[in-house]
PDB file of C-alpha atoms and ligand atoms in Angstrom:
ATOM      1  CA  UNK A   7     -16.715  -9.923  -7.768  1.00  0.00           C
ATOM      2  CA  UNK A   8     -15.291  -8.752  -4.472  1.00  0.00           C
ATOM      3  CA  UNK A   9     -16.775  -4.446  -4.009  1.00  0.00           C
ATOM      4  CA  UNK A  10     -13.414  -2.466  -3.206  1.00  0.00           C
ATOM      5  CA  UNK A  11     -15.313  -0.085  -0.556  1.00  0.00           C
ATOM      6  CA  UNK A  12     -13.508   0.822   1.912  1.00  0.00           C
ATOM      7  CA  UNK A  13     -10.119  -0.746   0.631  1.00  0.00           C
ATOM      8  CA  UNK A  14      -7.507   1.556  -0.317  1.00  0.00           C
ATOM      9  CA  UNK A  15      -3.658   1.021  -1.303  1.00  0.00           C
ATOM     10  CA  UNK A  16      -2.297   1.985   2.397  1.00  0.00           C
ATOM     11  CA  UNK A  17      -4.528  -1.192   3.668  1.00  0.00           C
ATOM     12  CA  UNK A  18      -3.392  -3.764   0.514  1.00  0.00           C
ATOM     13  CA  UNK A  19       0.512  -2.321   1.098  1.00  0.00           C
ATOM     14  CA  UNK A  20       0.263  -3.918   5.190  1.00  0.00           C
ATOM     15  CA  UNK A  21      -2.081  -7.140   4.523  1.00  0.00           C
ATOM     16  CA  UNK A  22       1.444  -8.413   3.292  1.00  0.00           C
ATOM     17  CA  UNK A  23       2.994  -7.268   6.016  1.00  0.00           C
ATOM     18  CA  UNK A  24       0.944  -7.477   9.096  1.00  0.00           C
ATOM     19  CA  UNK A  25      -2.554  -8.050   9.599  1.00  0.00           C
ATOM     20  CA  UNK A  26      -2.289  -5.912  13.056  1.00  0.00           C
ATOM     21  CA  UNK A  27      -1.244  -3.567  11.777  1.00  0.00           C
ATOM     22  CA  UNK A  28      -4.000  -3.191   8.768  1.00  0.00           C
ATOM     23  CA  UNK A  29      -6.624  -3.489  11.714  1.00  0.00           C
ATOM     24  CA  UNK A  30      -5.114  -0.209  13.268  1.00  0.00           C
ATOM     25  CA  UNK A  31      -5.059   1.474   9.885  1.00  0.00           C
ATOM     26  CA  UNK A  32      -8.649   0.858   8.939  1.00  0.00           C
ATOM     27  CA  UNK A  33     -10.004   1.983  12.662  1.00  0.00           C
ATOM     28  CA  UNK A  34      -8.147   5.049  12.243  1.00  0.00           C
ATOM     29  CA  UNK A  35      -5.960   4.664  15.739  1.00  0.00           C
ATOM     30  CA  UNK A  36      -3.236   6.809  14.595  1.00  0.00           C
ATOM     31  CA  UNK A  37       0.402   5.850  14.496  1.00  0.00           C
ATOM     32  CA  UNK A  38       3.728   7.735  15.607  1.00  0.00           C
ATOM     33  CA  UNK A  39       3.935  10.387  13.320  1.00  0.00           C
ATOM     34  CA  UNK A  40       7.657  10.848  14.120  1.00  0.00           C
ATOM     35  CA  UNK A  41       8.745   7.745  13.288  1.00  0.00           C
ATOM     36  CA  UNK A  42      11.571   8.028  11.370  1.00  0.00           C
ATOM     37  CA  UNK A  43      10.647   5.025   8.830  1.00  0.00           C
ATOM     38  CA  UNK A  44       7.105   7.298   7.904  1.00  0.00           C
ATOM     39  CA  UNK A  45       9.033  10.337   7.919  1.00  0.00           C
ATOM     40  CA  UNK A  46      11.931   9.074   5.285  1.00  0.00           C
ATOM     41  CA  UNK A  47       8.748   7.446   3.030  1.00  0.00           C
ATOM     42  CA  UNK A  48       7.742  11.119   2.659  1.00  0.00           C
ATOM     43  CA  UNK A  49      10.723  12.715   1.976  1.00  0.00           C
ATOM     44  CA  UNK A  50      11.580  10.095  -1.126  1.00  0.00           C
ATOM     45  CA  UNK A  51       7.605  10.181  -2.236  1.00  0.00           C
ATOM     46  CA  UNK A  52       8.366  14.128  -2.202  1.00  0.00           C
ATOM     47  CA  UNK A  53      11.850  14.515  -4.222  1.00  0.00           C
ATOM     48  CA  UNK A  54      11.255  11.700  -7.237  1.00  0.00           C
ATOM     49  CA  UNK A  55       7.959  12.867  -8.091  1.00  0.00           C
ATOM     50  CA  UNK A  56       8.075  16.486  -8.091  1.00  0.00           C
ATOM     51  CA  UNK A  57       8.183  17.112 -11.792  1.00  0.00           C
ATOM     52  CA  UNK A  58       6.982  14.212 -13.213  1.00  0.00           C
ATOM     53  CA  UNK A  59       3.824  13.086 -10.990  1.00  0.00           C
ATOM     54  CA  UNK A  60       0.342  14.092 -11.182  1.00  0.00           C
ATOM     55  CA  UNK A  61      -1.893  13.070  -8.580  1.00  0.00           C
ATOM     56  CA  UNK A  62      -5.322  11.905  -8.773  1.00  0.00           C
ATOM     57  CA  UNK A  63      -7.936  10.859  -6.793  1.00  0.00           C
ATOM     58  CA  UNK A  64     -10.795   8.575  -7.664  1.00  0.00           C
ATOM     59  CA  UNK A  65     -14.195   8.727  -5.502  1.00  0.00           C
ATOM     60  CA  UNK A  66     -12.148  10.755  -2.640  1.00  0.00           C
ATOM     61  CA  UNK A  67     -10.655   7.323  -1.753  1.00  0.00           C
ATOM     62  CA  UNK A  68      -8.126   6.012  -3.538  1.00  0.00           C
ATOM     63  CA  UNK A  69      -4.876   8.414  -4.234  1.00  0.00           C
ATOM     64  CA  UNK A  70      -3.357   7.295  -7.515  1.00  0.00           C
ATOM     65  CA  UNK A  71       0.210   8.693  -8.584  1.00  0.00           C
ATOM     66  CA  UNK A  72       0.144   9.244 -12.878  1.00  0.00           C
ATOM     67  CA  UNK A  73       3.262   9.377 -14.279  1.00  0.00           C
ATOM     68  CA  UNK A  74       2.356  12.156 -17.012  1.00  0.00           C
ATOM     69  CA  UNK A  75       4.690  11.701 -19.477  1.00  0.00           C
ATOM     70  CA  UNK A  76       3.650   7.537 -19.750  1.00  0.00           C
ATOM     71  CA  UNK A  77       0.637   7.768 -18.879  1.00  0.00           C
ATOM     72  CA  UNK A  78       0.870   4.707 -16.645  1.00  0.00           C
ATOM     73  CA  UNK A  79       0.261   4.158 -12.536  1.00  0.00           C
ATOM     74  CA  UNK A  80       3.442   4.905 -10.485  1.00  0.00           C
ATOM     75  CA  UNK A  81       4.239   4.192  -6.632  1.00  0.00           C
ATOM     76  CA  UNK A  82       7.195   5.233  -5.616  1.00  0.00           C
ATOM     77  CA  UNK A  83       9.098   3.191  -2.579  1.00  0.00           C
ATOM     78  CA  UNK A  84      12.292   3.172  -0.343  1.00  0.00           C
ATOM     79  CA  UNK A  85      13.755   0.036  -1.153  1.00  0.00           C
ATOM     80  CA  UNK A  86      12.969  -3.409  -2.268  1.00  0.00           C
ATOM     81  CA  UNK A  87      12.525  -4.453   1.197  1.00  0.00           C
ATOM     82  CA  UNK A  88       8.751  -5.061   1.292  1.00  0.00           C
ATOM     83  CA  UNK A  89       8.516  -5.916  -2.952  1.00  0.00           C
ATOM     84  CA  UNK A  90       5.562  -7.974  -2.683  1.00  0.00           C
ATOM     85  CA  UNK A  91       3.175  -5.140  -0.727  1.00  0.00           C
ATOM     86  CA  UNK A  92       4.357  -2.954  -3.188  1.00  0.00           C
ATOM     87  CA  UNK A  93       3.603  -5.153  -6.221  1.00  0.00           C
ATOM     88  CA  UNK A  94       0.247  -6.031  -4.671  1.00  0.00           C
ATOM     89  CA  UNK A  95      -0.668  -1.984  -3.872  1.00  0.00           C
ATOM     90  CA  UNK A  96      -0.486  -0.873  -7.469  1.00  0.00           C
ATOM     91  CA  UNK A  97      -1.894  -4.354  -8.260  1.00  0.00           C
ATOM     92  CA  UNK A  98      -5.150  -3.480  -6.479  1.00  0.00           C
ATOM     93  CA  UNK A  99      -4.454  -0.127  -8.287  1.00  0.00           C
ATOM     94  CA  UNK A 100      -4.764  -0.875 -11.868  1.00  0.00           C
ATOM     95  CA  UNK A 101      -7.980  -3.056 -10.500  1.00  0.00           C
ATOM     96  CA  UNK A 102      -9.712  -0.276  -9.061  1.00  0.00           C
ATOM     97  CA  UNK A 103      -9.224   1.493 -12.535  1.00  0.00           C
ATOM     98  CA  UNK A 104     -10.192  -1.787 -14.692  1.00  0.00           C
ATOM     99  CA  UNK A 105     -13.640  -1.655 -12.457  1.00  0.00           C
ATOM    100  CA  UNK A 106     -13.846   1.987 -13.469  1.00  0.00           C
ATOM    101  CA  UNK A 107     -13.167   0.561 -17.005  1.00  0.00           C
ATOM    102  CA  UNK A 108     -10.160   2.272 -17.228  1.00  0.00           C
ATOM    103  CA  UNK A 109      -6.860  -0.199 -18.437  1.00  0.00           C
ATOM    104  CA  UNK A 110      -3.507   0.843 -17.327  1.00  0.00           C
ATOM    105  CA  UNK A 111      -0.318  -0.686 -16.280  1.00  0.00           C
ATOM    106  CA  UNK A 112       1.879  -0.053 -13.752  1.00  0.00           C
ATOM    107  CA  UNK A 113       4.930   0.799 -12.809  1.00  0.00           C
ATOM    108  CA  UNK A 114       7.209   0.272  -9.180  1.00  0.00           C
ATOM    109  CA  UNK A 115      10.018   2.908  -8.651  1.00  0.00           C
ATOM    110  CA  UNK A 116      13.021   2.278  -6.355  1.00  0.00           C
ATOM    111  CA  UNK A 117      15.061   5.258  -6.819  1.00  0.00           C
ATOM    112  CA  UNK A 118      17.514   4.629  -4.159  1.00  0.00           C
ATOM    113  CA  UNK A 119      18.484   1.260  -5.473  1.00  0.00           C
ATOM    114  CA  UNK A 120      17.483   2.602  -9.792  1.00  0.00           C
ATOM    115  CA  UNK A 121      15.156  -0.088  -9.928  1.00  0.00           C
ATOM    116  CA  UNK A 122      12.138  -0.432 -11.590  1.00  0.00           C
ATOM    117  CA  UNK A 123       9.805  -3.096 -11.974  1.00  0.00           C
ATOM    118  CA  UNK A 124       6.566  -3.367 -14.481  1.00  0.00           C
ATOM    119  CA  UNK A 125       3.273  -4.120 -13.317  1.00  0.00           C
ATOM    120  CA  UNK A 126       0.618  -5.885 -15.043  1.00  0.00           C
ATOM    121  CA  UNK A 127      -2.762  -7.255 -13.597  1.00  0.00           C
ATOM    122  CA  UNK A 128      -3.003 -10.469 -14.576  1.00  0.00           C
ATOM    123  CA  UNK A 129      -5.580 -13.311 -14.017  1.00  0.00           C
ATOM    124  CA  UNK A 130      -3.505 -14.633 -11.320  1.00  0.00           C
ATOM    125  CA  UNK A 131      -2.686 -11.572  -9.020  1.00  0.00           C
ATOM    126  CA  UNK A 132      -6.251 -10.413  -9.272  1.00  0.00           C
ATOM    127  CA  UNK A 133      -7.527 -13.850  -7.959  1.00  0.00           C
ATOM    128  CA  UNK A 134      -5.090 -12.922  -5.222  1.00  0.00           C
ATOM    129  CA  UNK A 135      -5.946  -9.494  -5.020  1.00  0.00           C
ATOM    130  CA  UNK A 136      -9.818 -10.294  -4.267  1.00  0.00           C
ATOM    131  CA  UNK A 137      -8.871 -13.066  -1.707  1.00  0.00           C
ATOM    132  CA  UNK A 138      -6.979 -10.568   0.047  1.00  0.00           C
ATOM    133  CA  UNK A 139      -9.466  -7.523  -0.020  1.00  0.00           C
ATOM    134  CA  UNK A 140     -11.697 -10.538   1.632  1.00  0.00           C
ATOM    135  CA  UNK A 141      -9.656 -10.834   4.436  1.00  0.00           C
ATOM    136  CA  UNK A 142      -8.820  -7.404   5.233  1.00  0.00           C
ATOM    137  CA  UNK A 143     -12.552  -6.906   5.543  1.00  0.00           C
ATOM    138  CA  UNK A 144     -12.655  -9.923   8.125  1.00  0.00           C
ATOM    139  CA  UNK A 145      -9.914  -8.070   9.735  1.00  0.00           C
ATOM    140  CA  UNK A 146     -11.778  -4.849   9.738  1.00  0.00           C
ATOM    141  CA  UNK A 147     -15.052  -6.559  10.832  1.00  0.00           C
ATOM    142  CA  UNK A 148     -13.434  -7.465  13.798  1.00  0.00           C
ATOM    143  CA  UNK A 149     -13.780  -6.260  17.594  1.00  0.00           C
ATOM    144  CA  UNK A 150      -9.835  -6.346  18.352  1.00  0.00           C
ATOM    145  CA  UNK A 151      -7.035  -6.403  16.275  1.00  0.00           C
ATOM    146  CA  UNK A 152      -5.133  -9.639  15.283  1.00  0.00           C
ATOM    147  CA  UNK A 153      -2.186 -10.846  18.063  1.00  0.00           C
ATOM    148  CA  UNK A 154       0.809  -9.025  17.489  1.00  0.00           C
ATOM    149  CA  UNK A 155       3.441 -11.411  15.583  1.00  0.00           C
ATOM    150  CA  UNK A 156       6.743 -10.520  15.977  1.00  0.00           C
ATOM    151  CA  UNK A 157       8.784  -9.843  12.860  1.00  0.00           C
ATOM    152  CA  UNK A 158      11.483  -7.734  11.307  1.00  0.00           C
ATOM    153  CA  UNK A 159       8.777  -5.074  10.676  1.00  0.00           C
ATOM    154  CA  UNK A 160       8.195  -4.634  14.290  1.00  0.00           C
ATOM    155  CA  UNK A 161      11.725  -2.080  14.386  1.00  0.00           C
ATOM    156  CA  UNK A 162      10.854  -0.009  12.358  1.00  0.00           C
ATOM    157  CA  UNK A 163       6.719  -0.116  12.497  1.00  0.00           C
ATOM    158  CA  UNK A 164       4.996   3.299  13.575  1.00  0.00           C
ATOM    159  CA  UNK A 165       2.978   0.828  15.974  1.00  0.00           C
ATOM    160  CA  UNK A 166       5.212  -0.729  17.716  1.00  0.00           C
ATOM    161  CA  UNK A 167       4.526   1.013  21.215  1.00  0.00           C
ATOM    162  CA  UNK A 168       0.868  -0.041  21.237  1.00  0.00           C
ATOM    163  CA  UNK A 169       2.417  -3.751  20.350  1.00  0.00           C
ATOM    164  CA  UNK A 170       5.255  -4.198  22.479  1.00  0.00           C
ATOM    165  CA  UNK A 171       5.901  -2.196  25.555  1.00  0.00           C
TER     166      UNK A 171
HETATM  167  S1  LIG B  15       4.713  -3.543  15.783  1.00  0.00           S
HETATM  168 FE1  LIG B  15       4.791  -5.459  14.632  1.00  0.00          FE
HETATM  169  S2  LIG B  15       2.975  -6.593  15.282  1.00  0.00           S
HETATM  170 FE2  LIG B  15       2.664  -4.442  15.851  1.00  0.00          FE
HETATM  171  S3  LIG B  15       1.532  -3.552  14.162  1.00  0.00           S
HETATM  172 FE3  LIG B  15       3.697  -3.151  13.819  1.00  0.00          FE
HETATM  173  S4  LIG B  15       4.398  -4.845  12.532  1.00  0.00           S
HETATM  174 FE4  LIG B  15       2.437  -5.454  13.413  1.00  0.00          FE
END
């Protein structure tokens, strides 16, 4: 079984977007702060989960929203945009929990668009889930970051200064 040290949810959430850009996240190089795309993340994460969330963190790692009154894991997100990174972080989640021998499912919030989606760690997305904390540590082993790959991401991405100019 694959050892979860060192991955968090911020790391799984960008392996499906850009492997750059998890290389910059796990050396710490810090991104614009005043990007508007981190700065509207925030504000959502702040107003839907006022009341309802209570935040917990395991080992001083791993920041896990509880939605208190179902007792199940919550991440909250902008849009539907980037579903599969979202899927995937409360994914690695509820696996984090299950090695902790705790057994919880989860749940993906999309207030803007009223969506929400159910998450349940099956056989099949932890399989994936351990083949990609394997390659974010490859990523993280390494000297230099990945090539920068241009993609739709690249607009709005905190990093796109250090990529592209
Ligand atoms: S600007 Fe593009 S290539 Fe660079 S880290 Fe961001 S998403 Fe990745």
């Amino acid at each position: 079984m694959e050892d979860l040290e060192k991955i968090n949810g911020t790391l799984i959430w960008y392996y499906y977007i850009c492997p750059r850009e998890v290389w910059y996240i796990g050396h710490s190089i810090e991104a614009d702060q005043e990007n508007d795309f981190l700065l509207l993340g925030k504000h959502i994460h702040e107003i839907f989960y006022k009341r309802e969330k209570k935040e917990i963190f395991i080992d001083n790692t791993i920041k896990i929203d509880i939605l208190s009154s179902k007792k199940i894991v919550g991440e909250i997100k902008k849009s539907s945009k980037y579903l599969k990174s979202a899927i995937m972080q409360v994914a690695f989640y509820l696996l984090y929990l299950k090695q902790k021998g705790i057994f919880l499912e989860g749940e993906l919030l999309i207030p803007e668009e009223r969506k929400k989606e159910k998450i349940t760690l099956t056989q099949e997305i932890e399989k994936e889930l351990f083949t990609a904390i394997k390659e974010i540590k490859n990523i993280l082993n390494k000297d230099k970051p990945p090539k920068p790959l241009k993609i739709q991401y690249c607009k709005t991405c905190a990093y796109k200064e250090m990529c592209w100019s």
